[in-house]
Amino acid sequence: MGIILRQNTDANNFLDAAGITRTQINAPIVVAISQLTSDLKQYGVWDKMKAVYPMVGQAGVSSSFQFNLKNPNTFKGTFTGGWTFSSTGAKPDGSTGYMNTGFAPSGNLTNNSVNITFYSRTNSNEDTYAMGFLGNSSYGMTGMNIGRTNFVGYSNMNSYFPYLQVTTTTTSLGFFQFSRTTNTRAVAFQNSSSIGTLSDTTNADITLLNVPLFIGGRNSNGTPNGFSSYECAFASIGDGLTDTEAINLSTAIQRFQTTLGRQV
């Protein structure tokens, strides 16, 4: 018997695009996606999110994992290089694998308002990029390095500043967020806990660049580098979130992962 999701158009559109049938074997995914869309709306963060990658699909089928939950017809990820696609997420090989989201700040975000997230199922201290882009050394960059003992988040900055570095992290497992809401404040979260806040008088206003963000590495002005091996179980890009919204988003994502049985 098939599973019917009533009055959940966004969940149904995503499942249809990803080729996830409403059969009993897919029940955890169907329920988790429906629950996730409802939770994001209930917490008031749905409208602030632009590209949402739940990293669920048909095991081994890259084209099933590429879709944006907000709108499956926009910002579809393009996977390049070595990846493994399974029930626990999408894992790049650390040397060639990355996903081009097609999402660039120009035309999609406003200056100094950005939230990027990454749910990692890999505990590693590699000096790589879970996600990010770099225009060049004088222009904008956005991304996260989530090493086991060192977290670096950066967003919409000029000449590499300001950026937020946290050296007290003990694991690269879990849900990481970096959010900027003004030109002088940025905050990082690991799961539902703040791990660092930056208050900086440096004016971070810059021209938003037309450089798409990569997952599994960094888009360095058109060239992929900094390849990571962090298994991704969720990633997103959107407008900056308040601290309360960031905590609520973490709650929703952890619930999503728990329903799928892949929480860490």
XYZ file of C-alpha atoms in Angstrom:
264
model
C 0.000 0.000 0.000
C 1.348 3.431 -0.899
C 1.931 6.263 1.568
C -0.103 9.394 0.893
C 1.060 12.816 2.106
C -1.969 15.043 2.212
C -1.626 18.816 1.951
C 2.154 18.685 1.725
C 2.851 19.829 -1.789
C 6.499 20.693 -1.133
C 7.285 17.240 0.246
C 5.425 15.515 -2.593
C 7.182 17.571 -5.266
C 10.576 16.692 -3.820
C 9.809 12.982 -3.528
C 8.502 12.859 -7.093
C 11.593 14.626 -8.461
C 13.941 12.288 -6.560
C 12.061 9.201 -7.713
C 11.261 8.150 -4.148
C 8.096 6.065 -4.302
C 5.594 5.982 -1.431
C 6.191 2.322 -0.653
C 6.809 0.724 2.703
C 10.525 0.339 2.055
C 10.807 4.106 1.582
C 8.572 4.942 4.547
C 11.337 6.505 6.706
C 12.340 8.899 3.901
C 8.747 9.777 3.038
C 7.861 10.477 6.662
C 11.118 12.362 7.341
C 10.748 14.687 4.341
C 7.120 15.448 5.186
C 8.046 16.102 8.800
C 11.021 18.278 7.833
C 9.038 20.582 5.549
C 6.371 20.979 8.234
C 8.931 21.684 10.966
C 10.801 24.289 8.907
C 7.545 26.131 8.260
C 6.406 25.867 11.858
C 9.713 27.322 13.076
C 9.455 30.196 10.602
C 12.706 29.450 8.747
C 11.289 27.913 5.550
C 10.957 31.251 3.745
C 14.532 32.217 4.653
C 15.993 29.056 3.155
C 16.870 29.171 -0.550
C 18.534 25.852 -1.318
C 17.955 22.804 0.895
C 19.655 19.477 0.209
C 18.315 16.668 2.471
C 20.725 14.184 0.820
C 18.202 11.383 0.522
C 17.368 9.374 -2.568
C 17.802 6.063 -4.298
C 20.996 4.399 -3.051
C 23.780 4.606 -5.611
C 21.879 7.000 -7.893
C 23.521 10.432 -7.874
C 20.699 12.094 -9.811
C 18.298 11.154 -7.008
C 20.309 13.095 -4.396
C 20.654 16.344 -6.330
C 17.331 18.009 -5.598
C 16.541 21.173 -3.671
C 13.676 20.633 -1.226
C 12.551 24.257 -1.537
C 12.037 23.867 -5.283
C 13.268 20.739 -7.089
C 13.444 22.682 -10.353
C 16.013 25.187 -9.083
C 19.581 24.851 -7.788
C 19.823 21.171 -8.619
C 23.214 19.905 -7.553
C 25.668 18.605 -10.123
C 27.943 15.893 -8.751
C 31.474 15.572 -10.117
C 34.215 13.104 -9.237
C 34.039 10.316 -6.679
C 30.940 10.084 -4.473
C 29.135 7.356 -2.540
C 25.353 7.642 -2.256
C 23.601 5.620 0.426
C 20.856 5.707 3.031
C 23.167 7.669 5.331
C 23.881 10.491 2.898
C 26.315 11.503 0.181
C 30.051 11.087 0.789
C 32.756 12.604 -1.446
C 36.058 10.792 -1.885
C 38.214 13.618 -0.530
C 40.201 14.098 -3.725
C 37.905 14.597 -6.721
C 34.313 14.732 -5.465
C 32.280 17.919 -5.153
C 28.755 19.113 -5.852
C 28.071 22.363 -7.671
C 24.875 23.766 -6.174
C 24.478 26.375 -8.892
C 23.640 28.789 -6.074
C 25.540 32.072 -6.209
C 25.029 35.001 -3.802
C 24.419 37.496 -6.597
C 20.700 37.705 -7.260
C 19.832 35.246 -4.476
C 21.032 36.825 -1.217
C 21.341 40.292 0.236
C 24.578 41.627 1.614
C 25.598 40.435 5.075
C 22.635 38.105 5.424
C 23.529 34.463 4.924
C 23.135 31.133 6.692
C 24.952 28.002 5.533
C 24.610 24.582 7.137
C 26.214 21.157 6.861
C 25.381 17.935 8.703
C 28.529 15.836 8.964
C 28.575 12.096 9.673
C 32.375 11.900 9.483
C 34.722 12.582 12.373
C 37.940 13.905 10.898
C 40.451 16.692 11.416
C 41.276 17.192 7.760
C 42.069 20.721 6.601
C 39.383 20.823 3.932
C 36.147 22.598 3.066
C 32.790 21.023 3.795
C 31.326 23.676 1.519
C 32.176 27.077 0.124
C 33.196 29.467 -2.606
C 35.928 32.045 -3.038
C 35.840 34.911 -5.529
C 39.476 35.941 -5.119
C 41.664 37.353 -2.380
C 40.042 40.787 -2.620
C 36.423 39.784 -2.877
C 33.774 37.605 -1.310
C 33.950 34.173 0.170
C 31.479 32.027 2.028
C 32.026 28.586 3.507
C 32.900 26.289 6.393
C 35.871 24.201 7.441
C 34.638 21.808 10.142
C 37.756 20.009 11.361
C 37.622 18.059 14.604
C 39.704 20.583 16.525
C 39.196 23.661 14.400
C 36.078 25.249 12.929
C 36.327 28.198 10.534
C 33.279 29.955 9.153
C 33.345 32.929 6.849
C 30.857 34.941 4.856
C 30.588 37.992 2.597
C 33.968 39.366 3.487
C 36.600 41.547 1.964
C 40.239 40.412 1.891
C 39.403 37.344 4.018
C 38.013 39.348 6.946
C 36.066 39.137 9.120
C 35.951 35.413 9.776
C 35.131 33.290 12.780
C 37.549 30.626 14.006
C 36.810 28.244 16.872
C 39.612 26.031 18.165
C 37.724 24.241 20.936
C 35.631 21.838 18.882
C 36.274 18.174 19.726
C 34.383 16.467 16.913
C 33.378 17.186 13.331
C 30.201 15.157 13.766
C 26.786 16.798 13.789
C 25.008 19.842 12.450
C 27.140 22.919 11.784
C 25.809 26.376 11.011
C 27.404 29.687 10.197
C 25.095 32.678 10.127
C 25.661 36.366 9.429
C 22.860 38.831 10.094
C 24.694 42.186 10.000
C 27.989 43.503 8.693
C 29.492 43.252 12.174
C 28.081 40.018 13.635
C 28.399 36.352 12.792
C 27.721 33.270 14.880
C 28.582 29.578 14.597
C 26.587 26.657 15.961
C 27.370 22.981 16.390
C 24.060 21.224 16.864
C 22.016 23.516 19.118
C 24.980 25.112 20.919
C 26.704 28.326 19.974
C 30.422 27.670 19.538
C 31.485 31.204 18.747
C 30.328 34.734 18.004
C 32.171 37.373 16.039
C 31.572 41.062 16.657
C 33.796 43.003 14.305
C 33.872 46.639 13.263
C 35.266 45.714 9.854
C 32.731 46.728 7.237
C 31.950 43.532 5.378
C 29.767 45.136 2.683
C 30.927 43.939 -0.714
C 29.445 43.245 -4.096
C 27.752 39.866 -4.043
C 29.516 37.615 -6.518
C 28.156 35.347 -9.212
C 30.242 32.387 -8.022
C 28.243 29.240 -7.134
C 28.877 27.451 -3.871
C 30.252 23.887 -3.872
C 29.599 21.108 -1.353
C 32.392 18.619 -0.659
C 34.979 21.262 -1.466
C 35.336 24.925 -2.354
C 34.764 26.743 -5.626
C 37.868 28.882 -5.900
C 36.835 31.356 -8.580
C 35.754 28.510 -10.881
C 38.300 25.899 -9.806
C 37.395 23.200 -7.252
C 39.837 22.722 -4.389
C 39.948 21.834 -0.695
C 38.162 18.523 -1.330
C 36.676 16.950 1.794
C 35.579 13.444 2.758
C 32.822 14.481 5.180
C 29.667 12.469 4.572
C 26.900 15.002 4.064
C 23.460 14.192 5.473
C 22.045 17.701 4.966
C 23.187 21.077 3.649
C 21.487 24.380 3.023
C 22.003 27.992 1.979
C 19.747 30.904 2.807
C 19.257 34.221 4.543
C 20.819 34.921 7.918
C 19.038 33.475 10.938
C 18.661 34.829 14.443
C 20.137 32.729 17.219
C 16.685 31.419 18.138
C 15.955 30.507 14.526
C 19.318 28.755 14.226
C 18.594 26.667 17.328
C 15.125 25.808 16.030
C 16.610 24.795 12.676
C 19.038 22.505 14.481
C 16.134 20.903 16.340
C 14.301 20.269 13.070
C 17.370 18.777 11.375
C 18.213 16.500 14.278
C 14.638 15.240 14.287
C 14.938 14.620 10.542
C 18.133 12.605 10.993
C 16.657 10.644 13.900
C 13.637 9.639 11.833
C 16.049 8.340 9.193
C 18.121 6.517 11.818
C 21.334 8.282 10.816
C 21.737 10.866 13.592
C 25.175 11.342 15.149
